[in-house]
Coordinates of C-alpha atoms in Angstrom, one line a residue:
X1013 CA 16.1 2.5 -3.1
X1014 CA 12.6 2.5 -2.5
X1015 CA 10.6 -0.4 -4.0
X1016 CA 6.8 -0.4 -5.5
X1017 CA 4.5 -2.6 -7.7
X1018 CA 2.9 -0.4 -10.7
X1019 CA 0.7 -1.6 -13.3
X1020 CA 3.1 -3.0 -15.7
X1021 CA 3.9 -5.4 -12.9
X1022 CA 2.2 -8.4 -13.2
X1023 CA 2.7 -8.8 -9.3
X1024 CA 1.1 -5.4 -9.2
X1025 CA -2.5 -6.0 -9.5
X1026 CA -4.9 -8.7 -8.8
X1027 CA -7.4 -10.1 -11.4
X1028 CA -10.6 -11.9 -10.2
X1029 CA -13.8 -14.2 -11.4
X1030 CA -16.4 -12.6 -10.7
X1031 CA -19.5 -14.4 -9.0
X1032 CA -21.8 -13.3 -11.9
X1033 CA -21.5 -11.0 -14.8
X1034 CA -23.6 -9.4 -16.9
X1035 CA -23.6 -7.4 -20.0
X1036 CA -22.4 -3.8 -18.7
X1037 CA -26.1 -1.7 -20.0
X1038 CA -27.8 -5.3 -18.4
X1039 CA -25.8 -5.2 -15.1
X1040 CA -26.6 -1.0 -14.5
X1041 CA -29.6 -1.1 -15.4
X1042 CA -30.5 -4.2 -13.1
X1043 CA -29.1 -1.7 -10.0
X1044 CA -32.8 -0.1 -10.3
X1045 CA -34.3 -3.4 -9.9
X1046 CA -35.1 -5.1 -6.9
X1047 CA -33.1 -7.6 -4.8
X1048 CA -34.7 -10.4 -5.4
X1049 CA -34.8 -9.4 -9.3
X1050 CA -31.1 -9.2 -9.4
X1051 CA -30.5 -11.6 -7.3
X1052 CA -32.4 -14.3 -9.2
X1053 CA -30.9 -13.8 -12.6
X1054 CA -27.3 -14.1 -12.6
X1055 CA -25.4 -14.6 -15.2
X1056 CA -21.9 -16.9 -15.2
X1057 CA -19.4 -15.4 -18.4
X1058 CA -16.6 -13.6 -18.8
X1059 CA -14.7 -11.6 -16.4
X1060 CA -14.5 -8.4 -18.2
X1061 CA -16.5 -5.1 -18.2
X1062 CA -17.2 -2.1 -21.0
X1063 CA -15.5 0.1 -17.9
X1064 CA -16.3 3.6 -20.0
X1065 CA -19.9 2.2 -21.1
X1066 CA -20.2 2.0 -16.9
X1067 CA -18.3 5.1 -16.3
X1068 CA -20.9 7.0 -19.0
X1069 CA -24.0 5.5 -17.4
X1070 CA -22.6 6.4 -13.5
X1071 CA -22.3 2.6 -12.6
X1072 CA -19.8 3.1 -9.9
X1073 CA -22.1 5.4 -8.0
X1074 CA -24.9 2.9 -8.2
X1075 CA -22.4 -0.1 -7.3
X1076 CA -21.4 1.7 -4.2
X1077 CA -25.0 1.9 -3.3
X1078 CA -25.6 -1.8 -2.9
X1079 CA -23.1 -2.1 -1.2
X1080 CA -25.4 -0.3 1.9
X1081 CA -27.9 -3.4 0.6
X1082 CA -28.1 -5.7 3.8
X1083 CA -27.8 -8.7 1.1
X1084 CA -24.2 -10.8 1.1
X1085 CA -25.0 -11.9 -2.7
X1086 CA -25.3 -8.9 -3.7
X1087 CA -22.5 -6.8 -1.6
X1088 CA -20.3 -9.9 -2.8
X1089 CA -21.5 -9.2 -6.3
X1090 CA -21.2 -5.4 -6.3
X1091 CA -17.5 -5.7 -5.1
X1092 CA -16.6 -8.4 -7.6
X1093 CA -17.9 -5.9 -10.0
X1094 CA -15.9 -3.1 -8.9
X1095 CA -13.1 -4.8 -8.9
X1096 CA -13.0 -5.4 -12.1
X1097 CA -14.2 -2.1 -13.2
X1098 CA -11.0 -0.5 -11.7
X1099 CA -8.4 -3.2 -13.3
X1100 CA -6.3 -0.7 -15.4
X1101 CA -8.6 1.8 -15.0
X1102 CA -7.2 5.1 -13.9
X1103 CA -10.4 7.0 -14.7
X1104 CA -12.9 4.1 -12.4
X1105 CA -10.3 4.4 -10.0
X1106 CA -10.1 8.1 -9.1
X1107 CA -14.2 7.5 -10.1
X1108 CA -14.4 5.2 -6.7
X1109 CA -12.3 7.9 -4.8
X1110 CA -14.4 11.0 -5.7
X1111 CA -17.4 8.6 -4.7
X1112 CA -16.2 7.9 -1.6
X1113 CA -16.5 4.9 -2.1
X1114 CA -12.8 4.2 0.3
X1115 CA -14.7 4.8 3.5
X1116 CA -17.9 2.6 2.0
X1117 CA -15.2 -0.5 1.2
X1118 CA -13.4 0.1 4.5
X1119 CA -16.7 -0.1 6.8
X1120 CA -18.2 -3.1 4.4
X1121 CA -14.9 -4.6 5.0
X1122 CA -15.1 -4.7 8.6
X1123 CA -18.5 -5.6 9.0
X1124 CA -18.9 -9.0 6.3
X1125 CA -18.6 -12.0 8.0
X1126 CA -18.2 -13.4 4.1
X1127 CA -14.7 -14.7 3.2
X1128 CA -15.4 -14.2 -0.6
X1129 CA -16.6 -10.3 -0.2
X1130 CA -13.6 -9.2 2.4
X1131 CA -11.2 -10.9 -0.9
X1132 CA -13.1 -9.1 -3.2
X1133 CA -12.7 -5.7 -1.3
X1134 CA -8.8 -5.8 -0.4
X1135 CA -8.4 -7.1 -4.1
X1136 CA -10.1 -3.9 -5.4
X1137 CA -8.2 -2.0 -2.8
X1138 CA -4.9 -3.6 -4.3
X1139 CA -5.8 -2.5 -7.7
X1140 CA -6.9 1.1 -6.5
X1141 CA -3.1 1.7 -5.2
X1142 CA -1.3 1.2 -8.1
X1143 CA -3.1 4.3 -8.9
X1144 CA 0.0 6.8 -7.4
X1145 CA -2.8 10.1 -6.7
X1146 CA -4.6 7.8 -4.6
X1147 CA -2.1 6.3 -2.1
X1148 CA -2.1 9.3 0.2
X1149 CA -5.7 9.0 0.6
X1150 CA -5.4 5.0 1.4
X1151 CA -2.6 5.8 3.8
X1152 CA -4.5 7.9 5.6
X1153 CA -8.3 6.4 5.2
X1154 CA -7.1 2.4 4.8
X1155 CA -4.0 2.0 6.5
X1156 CA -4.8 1.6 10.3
X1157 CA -8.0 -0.5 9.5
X1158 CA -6.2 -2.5 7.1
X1159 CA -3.9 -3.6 9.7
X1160 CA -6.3 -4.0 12.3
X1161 CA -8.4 -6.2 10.1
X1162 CA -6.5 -8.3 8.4
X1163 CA -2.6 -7.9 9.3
X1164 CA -2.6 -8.5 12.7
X1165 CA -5.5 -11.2 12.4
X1166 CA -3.6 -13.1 9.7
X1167 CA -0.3 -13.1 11.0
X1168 CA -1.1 -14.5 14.2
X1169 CA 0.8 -11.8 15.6
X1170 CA 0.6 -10.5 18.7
X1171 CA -1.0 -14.4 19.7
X1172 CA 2.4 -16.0 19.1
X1173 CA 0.6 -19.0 17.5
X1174 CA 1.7 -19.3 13.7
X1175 CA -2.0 -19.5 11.7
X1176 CA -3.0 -22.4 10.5
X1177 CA -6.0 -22.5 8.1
X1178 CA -8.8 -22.6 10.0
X1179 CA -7.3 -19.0 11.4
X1180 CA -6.5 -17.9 8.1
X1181 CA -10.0 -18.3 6.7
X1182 CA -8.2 -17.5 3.1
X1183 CA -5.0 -16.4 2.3
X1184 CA -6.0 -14.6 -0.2
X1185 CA -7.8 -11.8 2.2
X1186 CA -4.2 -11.4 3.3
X1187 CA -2.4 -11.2 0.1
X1188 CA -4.5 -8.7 -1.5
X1189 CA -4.1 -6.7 1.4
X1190 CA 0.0 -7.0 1.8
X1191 CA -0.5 -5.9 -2.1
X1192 CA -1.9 -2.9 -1.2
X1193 CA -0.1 -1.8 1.6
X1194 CA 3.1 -2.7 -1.1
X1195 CA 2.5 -0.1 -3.4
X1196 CA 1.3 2.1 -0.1
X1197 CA 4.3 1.7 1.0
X1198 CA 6.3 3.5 -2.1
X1199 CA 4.4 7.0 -1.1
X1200 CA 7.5 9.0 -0.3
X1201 CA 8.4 10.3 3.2
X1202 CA 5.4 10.8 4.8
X1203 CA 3.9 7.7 3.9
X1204 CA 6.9 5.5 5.0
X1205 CA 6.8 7.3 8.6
X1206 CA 3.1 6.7 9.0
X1207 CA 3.6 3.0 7.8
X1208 CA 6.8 2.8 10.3
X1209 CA 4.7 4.6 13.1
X1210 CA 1.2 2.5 12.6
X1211 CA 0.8 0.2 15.4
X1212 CA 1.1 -3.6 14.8
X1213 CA 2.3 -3.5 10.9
X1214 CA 5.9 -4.5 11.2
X1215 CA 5.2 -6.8 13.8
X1216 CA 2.9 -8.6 12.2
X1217 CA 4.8 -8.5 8.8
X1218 CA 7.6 -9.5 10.3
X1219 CA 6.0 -12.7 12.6
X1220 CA 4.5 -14.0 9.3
X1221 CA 7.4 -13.9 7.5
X1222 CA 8.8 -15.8 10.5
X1223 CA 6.1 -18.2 9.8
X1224 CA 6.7 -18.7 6.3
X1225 CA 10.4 -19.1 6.7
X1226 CA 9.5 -21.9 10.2
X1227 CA 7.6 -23.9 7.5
X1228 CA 9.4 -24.1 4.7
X1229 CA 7.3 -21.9 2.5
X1230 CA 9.9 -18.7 1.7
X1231 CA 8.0 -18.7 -2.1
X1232 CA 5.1 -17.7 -0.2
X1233 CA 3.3 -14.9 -2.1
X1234 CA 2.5 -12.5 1.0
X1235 CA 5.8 -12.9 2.3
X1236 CA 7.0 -11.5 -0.8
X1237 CA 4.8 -8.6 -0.8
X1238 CA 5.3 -8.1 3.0
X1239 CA 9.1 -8.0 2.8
X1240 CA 9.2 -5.6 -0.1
X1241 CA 7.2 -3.4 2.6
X1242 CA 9.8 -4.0 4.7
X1243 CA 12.3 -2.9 1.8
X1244 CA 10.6 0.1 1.2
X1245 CA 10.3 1.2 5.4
X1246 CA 14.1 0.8 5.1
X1247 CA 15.0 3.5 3.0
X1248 CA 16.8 6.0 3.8
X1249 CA 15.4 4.9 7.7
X1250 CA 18.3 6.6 9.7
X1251 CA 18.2 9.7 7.9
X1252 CA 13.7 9.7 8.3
X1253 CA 13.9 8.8 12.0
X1254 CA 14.0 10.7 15.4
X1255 CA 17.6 11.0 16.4
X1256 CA 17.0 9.7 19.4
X1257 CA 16.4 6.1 18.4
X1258 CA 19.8 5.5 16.5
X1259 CA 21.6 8.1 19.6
X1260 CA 20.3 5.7 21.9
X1261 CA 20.6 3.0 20.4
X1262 CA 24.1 2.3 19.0
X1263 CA 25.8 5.3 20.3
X1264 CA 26.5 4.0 23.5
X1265 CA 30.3 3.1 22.1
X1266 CA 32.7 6.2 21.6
X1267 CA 34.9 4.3 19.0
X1268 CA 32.3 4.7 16.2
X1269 CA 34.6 6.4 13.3
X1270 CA 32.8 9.4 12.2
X1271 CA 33.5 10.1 8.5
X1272 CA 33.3 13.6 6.9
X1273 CA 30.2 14.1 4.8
X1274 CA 31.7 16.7 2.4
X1275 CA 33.1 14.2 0.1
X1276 CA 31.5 12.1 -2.5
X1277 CA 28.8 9.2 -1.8
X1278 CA 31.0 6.8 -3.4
X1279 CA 32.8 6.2 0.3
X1280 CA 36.5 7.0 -1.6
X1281 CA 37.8 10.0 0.5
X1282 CA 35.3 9.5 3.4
X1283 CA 38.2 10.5 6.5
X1284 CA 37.7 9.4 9.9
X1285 CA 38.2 11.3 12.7
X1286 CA 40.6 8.8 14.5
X1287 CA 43.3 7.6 12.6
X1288 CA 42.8 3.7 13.8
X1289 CA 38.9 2.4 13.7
X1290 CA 38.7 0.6 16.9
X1291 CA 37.3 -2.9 16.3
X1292 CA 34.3 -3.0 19.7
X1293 CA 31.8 -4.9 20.3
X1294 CA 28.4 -3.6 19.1
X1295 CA 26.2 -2.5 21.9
X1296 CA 23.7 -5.0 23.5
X1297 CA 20.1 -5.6 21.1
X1298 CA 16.5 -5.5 22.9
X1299 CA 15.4 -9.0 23.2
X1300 CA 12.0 -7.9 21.8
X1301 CA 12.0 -4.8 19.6
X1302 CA 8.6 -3.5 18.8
X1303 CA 7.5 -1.7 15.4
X1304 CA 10.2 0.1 13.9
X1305 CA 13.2 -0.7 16.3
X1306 CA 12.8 -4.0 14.8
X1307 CA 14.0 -2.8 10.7
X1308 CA 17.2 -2.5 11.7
X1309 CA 17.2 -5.8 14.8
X1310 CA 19.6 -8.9 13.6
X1311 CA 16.1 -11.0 13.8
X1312 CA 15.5 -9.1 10.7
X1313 CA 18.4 -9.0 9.7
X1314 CA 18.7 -12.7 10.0
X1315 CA 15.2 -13.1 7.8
X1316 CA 16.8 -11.2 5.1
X1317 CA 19.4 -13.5 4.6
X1318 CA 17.1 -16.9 5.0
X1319 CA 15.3 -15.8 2.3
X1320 CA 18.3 -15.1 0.2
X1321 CA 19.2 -18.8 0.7
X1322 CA 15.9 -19.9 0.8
X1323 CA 13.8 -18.3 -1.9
X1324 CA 13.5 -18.4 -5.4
X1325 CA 11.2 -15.8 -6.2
X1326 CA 13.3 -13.3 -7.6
X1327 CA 11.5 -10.1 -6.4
X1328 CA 11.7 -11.5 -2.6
X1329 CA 15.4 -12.0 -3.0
X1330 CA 16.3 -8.2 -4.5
X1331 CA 13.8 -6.6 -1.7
X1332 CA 16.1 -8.5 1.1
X1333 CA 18.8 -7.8 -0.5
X1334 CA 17.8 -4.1 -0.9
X1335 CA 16.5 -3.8 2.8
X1336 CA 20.0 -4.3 3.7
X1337 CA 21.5 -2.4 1.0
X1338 CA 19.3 0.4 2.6
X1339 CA 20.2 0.0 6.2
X1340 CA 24.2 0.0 5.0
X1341 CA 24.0 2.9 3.2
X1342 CA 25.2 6.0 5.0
X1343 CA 27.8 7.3 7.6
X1344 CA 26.5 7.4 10.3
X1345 CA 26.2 4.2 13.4
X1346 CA 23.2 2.3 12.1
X1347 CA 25.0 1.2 9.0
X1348 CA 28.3 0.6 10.4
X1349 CA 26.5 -1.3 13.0
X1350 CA 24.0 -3.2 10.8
X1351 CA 27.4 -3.7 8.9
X1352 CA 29.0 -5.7 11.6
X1353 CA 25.8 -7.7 12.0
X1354 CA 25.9 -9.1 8.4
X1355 CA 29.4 -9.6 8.6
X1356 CA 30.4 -11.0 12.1
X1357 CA 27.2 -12.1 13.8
X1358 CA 24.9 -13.6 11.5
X1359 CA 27.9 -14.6 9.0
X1360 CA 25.9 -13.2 6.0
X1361 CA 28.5 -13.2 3.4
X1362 CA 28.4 -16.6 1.7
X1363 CA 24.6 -15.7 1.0
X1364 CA 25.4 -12.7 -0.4
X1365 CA 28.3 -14.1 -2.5
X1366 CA 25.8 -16.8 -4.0
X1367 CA 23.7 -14.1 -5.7
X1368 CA 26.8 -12.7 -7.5
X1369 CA 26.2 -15.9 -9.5
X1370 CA 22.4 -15.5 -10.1
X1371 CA 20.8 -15.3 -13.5
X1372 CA 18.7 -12.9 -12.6
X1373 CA 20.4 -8.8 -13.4
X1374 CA 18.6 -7.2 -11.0
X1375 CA 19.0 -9.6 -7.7
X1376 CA 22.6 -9.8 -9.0
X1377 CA 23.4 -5.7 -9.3
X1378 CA 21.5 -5.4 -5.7
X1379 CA 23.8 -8.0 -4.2
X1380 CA 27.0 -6.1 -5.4
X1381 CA 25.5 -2.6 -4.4
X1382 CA 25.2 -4.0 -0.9
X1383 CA 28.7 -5.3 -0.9
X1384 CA 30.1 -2.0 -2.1
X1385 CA 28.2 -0.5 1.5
X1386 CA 29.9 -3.0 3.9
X1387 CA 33.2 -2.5 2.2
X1388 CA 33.4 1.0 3.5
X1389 CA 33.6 -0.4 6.6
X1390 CA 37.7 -0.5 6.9
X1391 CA 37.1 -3.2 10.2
X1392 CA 35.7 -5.7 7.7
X1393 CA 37.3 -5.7 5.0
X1394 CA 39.9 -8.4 4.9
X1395 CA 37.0 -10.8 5.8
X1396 CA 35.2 -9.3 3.0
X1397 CA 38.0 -9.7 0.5
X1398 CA 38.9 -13.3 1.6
X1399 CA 34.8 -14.4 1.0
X1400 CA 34.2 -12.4 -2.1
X1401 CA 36.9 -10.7 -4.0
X1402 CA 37.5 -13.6 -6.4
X1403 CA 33.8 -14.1 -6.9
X1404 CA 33.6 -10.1 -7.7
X1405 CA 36.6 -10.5 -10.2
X1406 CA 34.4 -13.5 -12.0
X1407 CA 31.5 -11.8 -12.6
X1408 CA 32.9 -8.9 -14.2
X1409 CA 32.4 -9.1 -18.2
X1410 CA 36.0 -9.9 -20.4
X1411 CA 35.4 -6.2 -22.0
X1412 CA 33.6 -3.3 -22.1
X1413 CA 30.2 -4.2 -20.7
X1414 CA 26.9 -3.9 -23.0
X1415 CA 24.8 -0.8 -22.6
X1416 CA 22.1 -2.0 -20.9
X1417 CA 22.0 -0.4 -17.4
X1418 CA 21.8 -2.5 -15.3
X1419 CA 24.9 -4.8 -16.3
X1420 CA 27.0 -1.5 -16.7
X1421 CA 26.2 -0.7 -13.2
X1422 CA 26.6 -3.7 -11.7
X1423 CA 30.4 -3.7 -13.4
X1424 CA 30.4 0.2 -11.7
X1425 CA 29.6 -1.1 -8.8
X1426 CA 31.9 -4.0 -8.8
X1427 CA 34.9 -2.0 -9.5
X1428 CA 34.0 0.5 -6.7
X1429 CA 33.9 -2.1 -4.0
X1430 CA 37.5 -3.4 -5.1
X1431 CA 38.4 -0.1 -4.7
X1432 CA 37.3 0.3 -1.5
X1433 CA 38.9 -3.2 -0.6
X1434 CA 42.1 -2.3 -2.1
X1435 CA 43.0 1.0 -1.7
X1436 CA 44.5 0.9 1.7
X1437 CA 45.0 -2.5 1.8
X1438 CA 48.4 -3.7 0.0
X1439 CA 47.3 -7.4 0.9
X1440 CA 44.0 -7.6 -1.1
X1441 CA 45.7 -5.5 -3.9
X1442 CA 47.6 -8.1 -4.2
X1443 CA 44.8 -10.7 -4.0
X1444 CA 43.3 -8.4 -7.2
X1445 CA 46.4 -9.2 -8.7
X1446 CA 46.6 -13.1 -8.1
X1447 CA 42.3 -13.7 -9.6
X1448 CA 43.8 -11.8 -13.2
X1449 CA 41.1 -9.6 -12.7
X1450 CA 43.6 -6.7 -13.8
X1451 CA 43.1 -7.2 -17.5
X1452 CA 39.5 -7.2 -17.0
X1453 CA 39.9 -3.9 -15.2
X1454 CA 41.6 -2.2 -17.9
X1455 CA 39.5 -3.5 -21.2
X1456 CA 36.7 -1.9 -19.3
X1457 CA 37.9 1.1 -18.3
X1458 CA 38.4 1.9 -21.9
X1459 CA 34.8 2.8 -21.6
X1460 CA 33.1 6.0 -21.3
X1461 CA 30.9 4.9 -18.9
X1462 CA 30.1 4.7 -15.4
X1463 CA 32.0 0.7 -15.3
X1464 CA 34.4 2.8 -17.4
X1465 CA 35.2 5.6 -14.7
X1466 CA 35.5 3.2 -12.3
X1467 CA 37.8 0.8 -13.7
X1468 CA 40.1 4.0 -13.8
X1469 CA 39.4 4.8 -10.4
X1470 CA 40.3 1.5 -9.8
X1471 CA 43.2 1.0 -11.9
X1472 CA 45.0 4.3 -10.4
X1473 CA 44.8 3.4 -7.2
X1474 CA 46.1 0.1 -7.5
X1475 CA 49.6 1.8 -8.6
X1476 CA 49.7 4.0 -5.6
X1477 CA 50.7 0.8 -3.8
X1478 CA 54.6 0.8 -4.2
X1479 CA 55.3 -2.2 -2.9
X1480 CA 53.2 -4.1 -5.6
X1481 CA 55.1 -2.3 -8.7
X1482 CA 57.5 -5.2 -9.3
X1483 CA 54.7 -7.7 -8.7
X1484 CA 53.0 -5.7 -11.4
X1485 CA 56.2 -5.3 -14.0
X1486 CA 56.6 -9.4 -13.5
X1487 CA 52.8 -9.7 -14.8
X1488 CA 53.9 -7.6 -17.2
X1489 CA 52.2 -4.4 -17.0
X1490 CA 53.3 -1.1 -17.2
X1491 CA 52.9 2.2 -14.7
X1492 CA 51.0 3.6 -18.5
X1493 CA 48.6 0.6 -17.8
X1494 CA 47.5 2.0 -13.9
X1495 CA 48.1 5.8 -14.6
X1496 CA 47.4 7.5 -17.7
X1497 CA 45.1 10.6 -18.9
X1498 CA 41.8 8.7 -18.4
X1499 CA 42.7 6.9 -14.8
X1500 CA 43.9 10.6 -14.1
X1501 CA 40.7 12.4 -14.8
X1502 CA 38.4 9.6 -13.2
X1503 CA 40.4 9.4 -10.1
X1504 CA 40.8 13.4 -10.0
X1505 CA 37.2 13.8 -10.3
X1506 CA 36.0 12.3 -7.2
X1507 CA 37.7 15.1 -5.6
X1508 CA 35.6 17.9 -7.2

């Protein structure tokens, strides 16, 4: 799952004051003035421009102009002013691009010694990269210097001294700019391996968030935007990367099951080569990964789940859950490896398990979708069962589930990882049995819908556990209640 910020966010873009405004015919026209006439008149009102009056007089060419003025005031001005003038603007937007008016920001940018210009310029960057035509030109023209100029600086990172205030000038420089490189970071393919490949920005996301977490601040704004980067670097990251790094990496243990990728995604008829997983010990971590070694590192692993516990900003919670949901999803060693961290050496589960119990739809399907990934892992799954089967049984609804999509996939994806946690596994069948969760099961699978199909995935392959069929006929149910034309079909499907 990859994650971004778009304009109907209202973390996606950043509104601003403006030093001075003008009226918009007032403001152009005063471009052709001199310095010390614009300079001397401004004007303190509202915040918001005629953006197509400016667009019809060529304001933004003019804008970008002054910003080659040798004059702070006015470069601070001029920015403000552009910054505005691309809020929700798609047409100013791609209007700065064709300028090139990136390049002009970007030098500006690293030239200002003025706090209150460098916020203005990342803040209009931010707003520009909502804008999806023109992240490929920031990734390629504003990613490197962004991180140069205000990641690395910001974070501290690679000084190993935390920043304290009087290092981070304003915190606001270093939001804006974690906002841009957020949406940057939902360009596809070839803008996640340039992110993962650009020297110094997962270090320094990644120290800062350390930082935040160290002083009790995991509601921290940046951090949020900096681990939905994270998130979005994650996806699909074994699959994106050089073989050699997961080869040499994890797959210096033989006893890794390999699982046959011709069946279906849903991890039902995945068949190992040996007949016995082999429970050994994952191979040794580097002390100190750098850049992307360190996505997939139980540091990270362990950030994930402090801010799990620790925040309550829901988008921070769902992109650590869905960093992990990422690096578990798959067959081959990185997730079954990152699997075993969660489980065994960071003892992630009762974090996990609390966000079953969230209000909040999305953090709550995201948990369950990363539960439903470690419980293909056949090593784990007793431990799972015993932490979160009955809290899996409690969330699901009493009948069929409403159709909004999210809660009907969560109850999919509930079902699903009792099925994986049950099917060859008499013992937490039985469990399934002893939480009631059976009637549950079968209102739902009523359905015709995904919850529906899975609850008769589910429900069939409970009764192919013969040893439970007088346990079931002394709850009173019936073999018609496990296998019946619908559980037939749903189960028979996943074979096609």
């Amino acid at each position: 799952m990859v994650y971004t910020v778009l304009g109907g966010n209202p973390y996606a873009l950043c509104t601003c004051s403006l030093h001075r405004t003008t009226s918009v015919p007032e403001y152009v026209y005063k471009l052709g003035m001199t310095e010390s006439d614009f300079v001397s008149r401004p004007s303190y009102g509202g915040t918001y421009y005629q953006s197509d009056r400016v667009y019809s007089l060529h304001g933004i060419p003019k804008l970008l102009h002054i910003l080659n003025v040798q004059n702070e005031d006015i470069q601070r001005a001029a920015c403000g002013a552009l910054r505005n003038l691309v809020y929700e603007d798609n047409d100013n937007k791609l209007e700065v691009s064709e300028q090139n008016g990136v390049p002009v920001l970007l030098r500006l940018l690293r030239q200002t010694r003025d706090v209150e210009t460098k916020k203005q310029i990342t803040g209009l960057l931010w707003n520009m990269s909502s804008n999806d035509q023109l992240k490929t030109l920031l990734m390629r023209d504003a990613l490197q210097q962004l991180t140069e100029t205000v990641l690395i600086p910001c974070s501290g990172w690679p000084d190993r001294d935390y920043p304290k205030s009087g290092v981070l000038s304003d915190p606001d420089i270093f939001y804006n700019a974690t906002g841009c490189l957020r949406n940057m970071s939902s360009a596809g393919p070839e803008g996640r391996k340039k992110m993962r490949e650009c020297d110094g920005l997962i270090d320094s996301l990644v120290y800062y968030i350390q930082g935040t977490i160290a002083d009790y601040h995991p509601d921290d704004k940046a951090t949020e935007n900096g681990v939905c980067i994270l998130h979005n670097l994650s996806y699909q990251l074994e699959s994106e990367l050089p073989s050699s790094y997961s080869q040499h990496t994890y797959m210096k243990r033989r006893n890794i099951p390999i699982y046959d990728k011709k069946f279906g995604c849903f991890g039902i008829h995945s068949r190992k080569v040996k007949e016995k997983q082999q429970d050994t010990p994952l191979p040794e971590e580097k002390s100190n990964p750098r850049g992307v070694e360190s996505l997939w590192h139980s540091t990270l692993i362990r950030i994930y789940l402090s801010l799990i516990a620790k925040s309550t900003r829901n988008y921070t919670q769902e992109a650590s859950l869905g960093a992990l949901q990422n690096l578990t999803a798959g067959t081959g060693p990185m997730p079954f490896a990152v699997s075993q961290t969660i489980v065994r050496k960071v003892n992630g589960l009762p974090s996990i398990r609390n966000m079953l119990h969230v209000t909040y739809p999305v953090v709550k399907k995201t948990a369950v979708s990363l539960l439903r990934n470690l419980s293909r892992n056949s090593s784990l799954q007793n431990e799972i069962a015993r932490e979160v089967l009955p809290d899996l049984v409690s969330i699901l609804p009493d009948f069929v589930p409403s159709p909004d999509e999210v809660v009907n996939d969560t109850a999919a994806s509930v079902c699903y990882t009792l099925y994986n946690l049950t099917r060859n596994n008499s013992q937490n069948a039985q469990l399934l049995l002893n939480t009631d969760g059976l009637p549950k099961i079968m209102n739902i699978s009523i359905s015709d819908s995904k919850a529906g199909k899975a609850a008769s995935v589910l429900l069939y392959s409970l009764w192919l556990h013969t040893d439970l069929h007088s346990a079931y006929k002394k709850a009173d149910f019936k073999k018609t209640d496990f296998i019946n034309n619908r559980t037939t079909k749903a189960y028979n499907s996943l074979k096609d």
